[in-house]
Every structure is written in C-alpha cells, then in structure tokens.
Amino acid sequence: MAFRNKNIVIIGGSSGIGFATAQLAYQQGATVTITGTSTATAQQAAQLIGNVAAYPLDITDEHAVNRFFNQLTAIDHVLVSAGGTKLGSLFEGSVADHATPIQLRLLGNIHVVRAATPKLRSGGSFTFTGGLSTDRPVSGAWVSGIATAVAEQMARVLALDLAPIRFNAISPGYTDTPMWTNVLGDNREQVLATVAHTLPVKRIARPDEVAQAVLSLMQNKSVTGEVIHVDGGARLV
Ligand SMILES: NC(=O)c1ccc[n+]([C@@H]2O[C@H](COP(=O)([O-])OP(=O)(O)OC[C@H]3O[C@@H](n4cnc5c(N)ncnc54)[C@H](OP(=O)(O)O)[C@@H]3O)[C@@H](O)[C@H]2O)c1
C-alpha cells in the first residue's frame, strides 16, 4: 500500500496507460481521480477500477482545466496521459489537424500545471507522457514525434523552473492500448505482431508495465527532470 493517503490525479485515466496507472495506484492504496474526454468514458473506467472519482475534461480548454482543479483539494501526484498518435503527410488535411496533437501536449500540459500547482502538496510531482518517436522518428508520424518531444522537454525545463516540484516524463514504446485500434483499425493485430518481432524483447509492452514506471517516478523523491523509457529496447534497433 505504498500510495496510502496519496491523492493522485490521472488526466486521460479512462483508457490505456492512464487507466492502467489509475488501477495500479488504486490497488496500492491511493485516492484516485481520473478524467476522460466524456463523462461516459470516465465513469465506465472508474467503475472497472473501484471507488474512483471520474470527470470529463479536455485539457486544451484552459477554463475547463481550471474548473476541474478548483474543485479538488490536496493533490500529491499528477499524470498527464491524454493524447494519441497521428499519422499522415504534412501536406494532408489542415494545419489545425496537425497542430491539435501538438497543442494537446504543449498547451494541455501548461494548463494542467498552472491549475494544479496551487493544490500540490509538498513532495508532489507531475509526470508527462512522451513516446518512442522522440528518439526514433517514424516516417508519417512527424506530428507525434514533435508532440512527444515537447512533453519530454517540458519535464526537464519545468524541473528547474518550478523546483522543488518534481517533473518527469514517461516515454512508452509500442504499448498494447486502445490507441492502436483507433489508429490501425483491423490491421492492429498484424501490425503489432510485426513490430513485436523487431524488438529486442520480442513483445509489445502491456500498459501496466508502463504504469509501474510511472508510479516509481511519482514515488522516488530524488528523481526529477527524468525521462524513463519503457520501449522493449526499441531505441536500440
Ligand atoms: N500506446 C502506445 O503505444 C503509445 C506509445 C507512445 C506514446 N503513447 C502516448 O501515451 C499516451 C496515452 O496513450 P494510450 O495508448 O494510453 O491511449 P488511449 O488508450 O487512447 O488513451 C488516451 C486517453 O487520453 C484521453 N484524451 C484524449 N484526448 C484528450 C484531451 N484533449 N483532453 C483530455 N484527455 C484526452 C482519452 O479519453 P477518452 O477515453 O475519453 O477518449 C483517454 O483517456 C498518449 O499521449 C500517447 O500518445 C502511447
């Protein structure tokens, strides 16, 4: 029960990595608050975990983020796991289509930090979500490569600017979450199996494996400005 008496807020806790982190933190005694983009997704996830508070939130909406954190009292740790990946050429679609995922990581994280910091208890931390494409850009996923780099760099710069609050980032590689169903549709299983074969560990990560690393970032009071990679060795191949 390492997280007993700890209040943990997970933005994007209704699915995938955020959901797995919420579940693990809850099992370890934390009081957990999660968000999804809708009341339905947030509440469905909360019911699967246990006695967890659930709210709808779009972190690109600054006023909504302020309202959300205003209703909370003391917070120990915040994970921002909101987001997804976007494929496509720079010349396809509108500029706004490309900017949205980047704004989610840039403005979304800024909105969250500004609103949550006044509620943060001593020893508190923020964890942002980067990703493999920072170090290993994938052709066609250029937007994701920028968005993940933004999240990881934000952890490093804010660790200095807002010390002693700790800021870290988790950088997942290919992880088995609903995000891939959204991106790959019916090709999901085939593509992930092909990718798994290329990795040193020969498998796709489970979201709870990423969650374990997130909880260690929250717990270790000497870790700040750090990016932890949970990628099955993908950066090496
Ligand atoms: N899975 C991977 O292989 C992988 C690899 C590298 C990096 N990542 C990154 O890890 C993060 C989590 O990914 P995941 O695989 O867990 O994805 P996921 O299963 O699709 O979960 C995404 C979460 O973000 C929420 N969300 C989406 N847009 C939002 C917004 N504007 N404001 C607030 N919340 C929002 C979603 O809410 P709803 O449930 O309501 O939609 C959901 O809770 C993402 O940033 C992703 O880019 C994932």
Coordinates of C-alpha atoms and ligand atoms in Angstrom, one line a residue:
M1 CA 0.0 0.0 0.0
A2 CA 2.8 2.4 -1.0
F3 CA 0.3 5.1 -2.0
R4 CA -1.9 5.1 1.1
N5 CA -3.0 8.7 1.9
K6 CA -1.8 9.9 -1.5
N7 CA -4.1 11.8 -3.9
I8 CA -3.3 11.0 -7.5
V9 CA -4.9 12.7 -10.5
I10 CA -4.7 11.0 -13.9
I11 CA -5.6 13.1 -16.9
G12 CA -6.6 10.5 -19.6
G13 CA -7.2 7.9 -17.0
S14 CA -10.2 6.4 -18.8
S15 CA -8.1 4.3 -21.2
G16 CA -4.8 2.6 -21.9
I17 CA -1.7 3.7 -20.0
G18 CA -3.6 6.2 -17.8
F19 CA -6.2 3.6 -16.9
A20 CA -3.5 1.1 -16.0
T21 CA -1.8 3.6 -13.8
A22 CA -5.0 4.5 -12.1
Q23 CA -5.7 0.8 -11.5
L24 CA -2.2 0.2 -10.1
A25 CA -2.2 3.3 -7.9
Y26 CA -5.7 2.4 -6.5
Q27 CA -4.5 -1.1 -5.7
Q28 CA -1.6 0.4 -3.8
G29 CA -3.9 2.5 -1.6
A30 CA -4.1 5.8 -3.5
T31 CA -7.1 8.0 -3.6
V32 CA -7.5 8.3 -7.4
T33 CA -9.3 10.9 -9.6
I34 CA -9.4 10.2 -13.3
T35 CA -10.6 12.0 -16.4
G36 CA -11.7 11.1 -19.8
T37 CA -12.9 13.2 -22.7
S38 CA -16.6 12.4 -21.7
T39 CA -18.5 11.6 -18.6
A40 CA -19.3 8.2 -20.1
T41 CA -15.7 7.1 -20.8
A42 CA -14.5 8.4 -17.4
Q43 CA -17.3 6.8 -15.4
Q44 CA -17.1 3.4 -17.3
A45 CA -13.4 3.3 -16.5
A46 CA -13.9 4.3 -12.8
Q47 CA -16.4 1.5 -12.3
L48 CA -13.9 -1.0 -13.5
I49 CA -11.3 0.2 -11.0
G50 CA -13.3 0.8 -7.8
N51 CA -14.0 3.8 -5.7
V52 CA -12.5 6.4 -8.0
A53 CA -13.8 9.9 -8.9
A54 CA -14.3 10.4 -12.6
Y55 CA -14.8 13.6 -14.6
P56 CA -14.9 14.7 -18.2
L57 CA -12.1 17.0 -19.3
D58 CA -10.5 18.3 -22.5
I59 CA -7.1 19.7 -21.4
T60 CA -6.9 22.0 -24.5
D61 CA -9.7 24.0 -22.8
E62 CA -8.0 26.2 -20.2
H63 CA -11.2 27.2 -18.4
A64 CA -12.3 23.6 -18.1
V65 CA -9.0 22.6 -16.7
N66 CA -9.2 25.5 -14.1
R67 CA -12.7 24.5 -13.1
F68 CA -11.7 20.8 -12.8
F69 CA -8.7 21.5 -10.4
N70 CA -10.6 24.2 -8.5
Q71 CA -13.0 21.5 -7.2
L72 CA -10.1 19.3 -5.9
T73 CA -8.4 19.8 -2.6
A74 CA -4.9 18.5 -1.9
I75 CA -3.0 16.7 -4.7
D76 CA 0.2 14.6 -4.4
H77 CA 0.8 13.5 -8.0
V78 CA -0.5 14.2 -11.5
L79 CA -0.1 12.1 -14.6
V80 CA -1.0 13.6 -17.9
S81 CA -1.6 10.6 -20.2
A82 CA -4.0 12.4 -22.5
G83 CA -3.4 12.1 -26.2
G84 CA -2.9 9.8 -29.1
T85 CA -0.9 9.5 -32.2
K86 CA -1.5 11.0 -35.6
L87 CA -0.3 9.7 -39.0
G88 CA -0.2 11.5 -42.3
S89 CA 1.8 13.8 -44.6
L90 CA 2.4 17.4 -43.7
F91 CA 0.5 18.3 -46.9
E92 CA -2.6 16.3 -46.0
G93 CA -5.5 17.9 -44.1
S94 CA -5.5 21.3 -42.5
V95 CA -2.8 23.0 -40.4
A96 CA -5.1 22.8 -37.5
D97 CA -5.4 19.0 -37.8
H98 CA -1.6 18.8 -37.3
A99 CA -1.4 21.4 -34.6
T100 CA -4.1 19.8 -32.4
P101 CA -2.0 16.9 -31.1
I102 CA 1.0 19.2 -30.5
Q103 CA -1.2 21.7 -28.7
L104 CA -2.6 18.9 -26.5
R105 CA 0.9 18.2 -25.3
L106 CA 2.1 21.8 -25.1
L107 CA -0.9 23.9 -24.1
G108 CA -2.6 21.0 -22.3
N109 CA 0.4 20.3 -20.1
I110 CA 0.7 24.0 -19.4
H111 CA -2.9 24.4 -18.5
V112 CA -2.7 21.4 -16.1
V113 CA 0.5 22.6 -14.4
R114 CA -0.9 26.1 -13.9
A115 CA -4.2 24.9 -12.4
A116 CA -2.8 22.0 -10.3
T117 CA 0.3 23.6 -8.8
P118 CA -1.6 25.6 -6.1
K119 CA -3.2 22.4 -4.9
L120 CA 0.0 20.3 -4.8
R121 CA 1.3 19.1 -1.5
S122 CA 5.0 19.1 -0.5
G123 CA 6.8 16.3 -2.3
G124 CA 4.4 16.4 -5.2
S125 CA 5.1 15.7 -8.8
F126 CA 3.9 15.9 -12.4
T127 CA 4.5 13.2 -15.0
F128 CA 4.0 13.9 -18.7
T129 CA 3.8 11.4 -21.4
G130 CA 6.3 11.4 -24.3
G131 CA 7.0 8.5 -26.5
L132 CA 9.4 6.5 -28.6
S133 CA 9.1 8.8 -31.6
T134 CA 11.1 11.5 -29.8
D135 CA 14.2 9.3 -30.3
R136 CA 13.1 7.1 -33.2
P137 CA 11.0 9.3 -35.5
V138 CA 8.7 7.2 -37.7
S139 CA 8.1 8.4 -41.3
G140 CA 4.5 9.6 -41.5
A141 CA 4.2 10.2 -37.7
W142 CA 6.1 13.5 -37.7
V143 CA 3.3 15.2 -35.6
S144 CA 3.7 12.5 -32.9
G145 CA 7.5 13.0 -32.9
I146 CA 7.1 16.7 -32.2
A147 CA 4.4 16.2 -29.6
T148 CA 6.3 13.6 -27.6
A149 CA 9.5 15.7 -27.7
V150 CA 7.5 18.6 -26.3
A151 CA 6.3 16.6 -23.4
E152 CA 9.7 15.2 -22.5
Q153 CA 11.4 18.6 -22.8
M154 CA 8.7 20.2 -20.7
A155 CA 9.6 17.8 -17.9
R156 CA 13.2 18.8 -18.0
V157 CA 12.7 22.6 -18.1
L158 CA 9.9 22.8 -15.5
A159 CA 12.0 20.6 -13.2
L160 CA 14.3 23.6 -13.0
D161 CA 11.8 26.4 -13.2
L162 CA 9.3 25.1 -10.7
A163 CA 11.6 23.3 -8.3
P164 CA 11.2 21.7 -5.8
I165 CA 8.1 20.4 -7.5
R166 CA 9.3 17.3 -9.5
F167 CA 8.6 16.9 -13.2
N168 CA 9.3 13.7 -15.1
A169 CA 8.1 12.1 -18.3
I170 CA 7.3 8.5 -19.3
S171 CA 8.3 7.5 -22.8
P172 CA 6.4 4.4 -23.9
G173 CA 7.3 2.4 -26.9
Y174 CA 4.7 0.3 -28.6
T175 CA 2.2 -0.5 -25.9
D176 CA -1.0 -2.6 -26.2
T177 CA -3.7 0.0 -25.7
P178 CA -7.0 1.1 -27.4
M179 CA -5.0 3.9 -29.1
W180 CA -3.8 1.3 -31.7
T181 CA -7.3 0.3 -32.5
N182 CA -8.1 3.9 -33.3
V183 CA -5.0 4.3 -35.4
L184 CA -4.8 0.9 -37.2
G185 CA -8.3 -0.4 -37.1
D186 CA -8.5 -4.0 -38.5
N187 CA -4.7 -4.1 -39.1
R188 CA -4.0 -3.7 -35.4
E189 CA -3.0 -7.3 -34.6
Q190 CA -1.0 -7.8 -37.7
V191 CA 1.0 -4.6 -37.4
L192 CA 1.7 -5.0 -33.7
A193 CA 2.8 -8.6 -34.2
T194 CA 5.2 -7.5 -37.0
V195 CA 6.6 -4.7 -34.7
A196 CA 7.0 -7.1 -31.8
H197 CA 9.2 -9.4 -33.9
T198 CA 11.6 -6.5 -34.5
L199 CA 12.1 -5.6 -30.8
P200 CA 14.8 -7.0 -28.6
V201 CA 12.2 -8.2 -26.1
K202 CA 10.0 -9.7 -29.0
R203 CA 6.8 -8.4 -27.4
I204 CA 4.6 -5.3 -27.2
A205 CA 4.5 -3.7 -23.8
R206 CA 1.5 -4.1 -21.6
P207 CA 0.0 -0.8 -20.2
D208 CA 0.6 -2.0 -16.6
E209 CA 4.3 -2.2 -17.3
V210 CA 4.3 1.4 -18.3
A211 CA 2.2 2.2 -15.2
Q212 CA 4.8 0.6 -12.9
A213 CA 7.4 3.0 -14.2
V214 CA 5.0 6.0 -13.8
L215 CA 4.4 5.1 -10.1
S216 CA 8.2 4.8 -9.5
L217 CA 8.6 8.3 -10.9
M218 CA 5.9 9.6 -8.6
Q219 CA 7.4 7.8 -5.6
N220 CA 11.1 8.5 -5.8
K221 CA 11.7 11.9 -4.3
S222 CA 15.2 12.2 -5.9
V223 CA 14.0 11.8 -9.4
T224 CA 13.2 14.9 -11.4
G225 CA 13.8 16.1 -14.9
E226 CA 13.9 12.4 -15.9
V227 CA 12.6 10.6 -18.9
I228 CA 12.0 6.9 -18.4
H229 CA 11.7 4.7 -21.5
V230 CA 9.6 1.6 -21.4
D231 CA 10.1 0.5 -25.0
G232 CA 11.3 -3.1 -25.1
G233 CA 14.6 -1.8 -26.4
A234 CA 13.1 -0.2 -29.5
R235 CA 15.5 2.7 -29.4
L236 CA 18.4 0.2 -29.9
V237 CA 17.2 -1.4 -33.1
Ligands
LIG1 N1 0.1 3.1 -26.8 C1 1.3 3.4 -27.3 O1 1.9 2.5 -27.9 C2 2.0 4.7 -27.0 C3 3.3 4.9 -27.4 C4 3.9 6.1 -27.2 C5 3.3 7.1 -26.6 N2 1.9 6.9 -26.2 C6 1.2 8.1 -25.6 O2 0.7 7.7 -24.4 C7 -0.5 8.5 -24.1 C8 -1.6 7.5 -23.7 O3 -1.8 6.7 -24.8 P1 -2.7 5.4 -24.7 O4 -2.1 4.4 -25.6 O5 -3.0 5.1 -23.3 O6 -4.0 6.0 -25.5 P2 -5.6 5.7 -25.2 O7 -5.8 4.4 -24.7 O8 -6.2 6.1 -26.5 O9 -5.9 6.8 -24.1 C9 -5.9 8.2 -24.3 C10 -6.5 8.9 -23.1 O10 -6.5 10.3 -23.4 C11 -7.8 10.9 -23.2 N3 -7.8 12.1 -24.1 C12 -7.8 12.2 -25.4 N4 -7.8 13.5 -25.8 C13 -7.9 14.2 -24.7 C14 -8.0 15.6 -24.4 N5 -8.0 16.5 -25.4 N6 -8.1 16.0 -23.1 C15 -8.0 15.1 -22.1 N7 -8.0 13.8 -22.3 C16 -7.9 13.3 -23.6 C17 -8.7 9.8 -23.6 O11 -10.0 9.9 -23.2 P3 -11.3 9.0 -23.8 O12 -11.1 7.7 -23.2 O13 -12.5 9.7 -23.4 O14 -11.1 9.0 -25.3 C18 -8.0 8.6 -22.9 O15 -8.3 8.6 -21.6 C19 -0.8 9.3 -25.4 O16 -0.3 10.6 -25.2 C20 0.0 8.5 -26.4 O17 0.4 9.4 -27.5 C21 1.3 5.8 -26.4

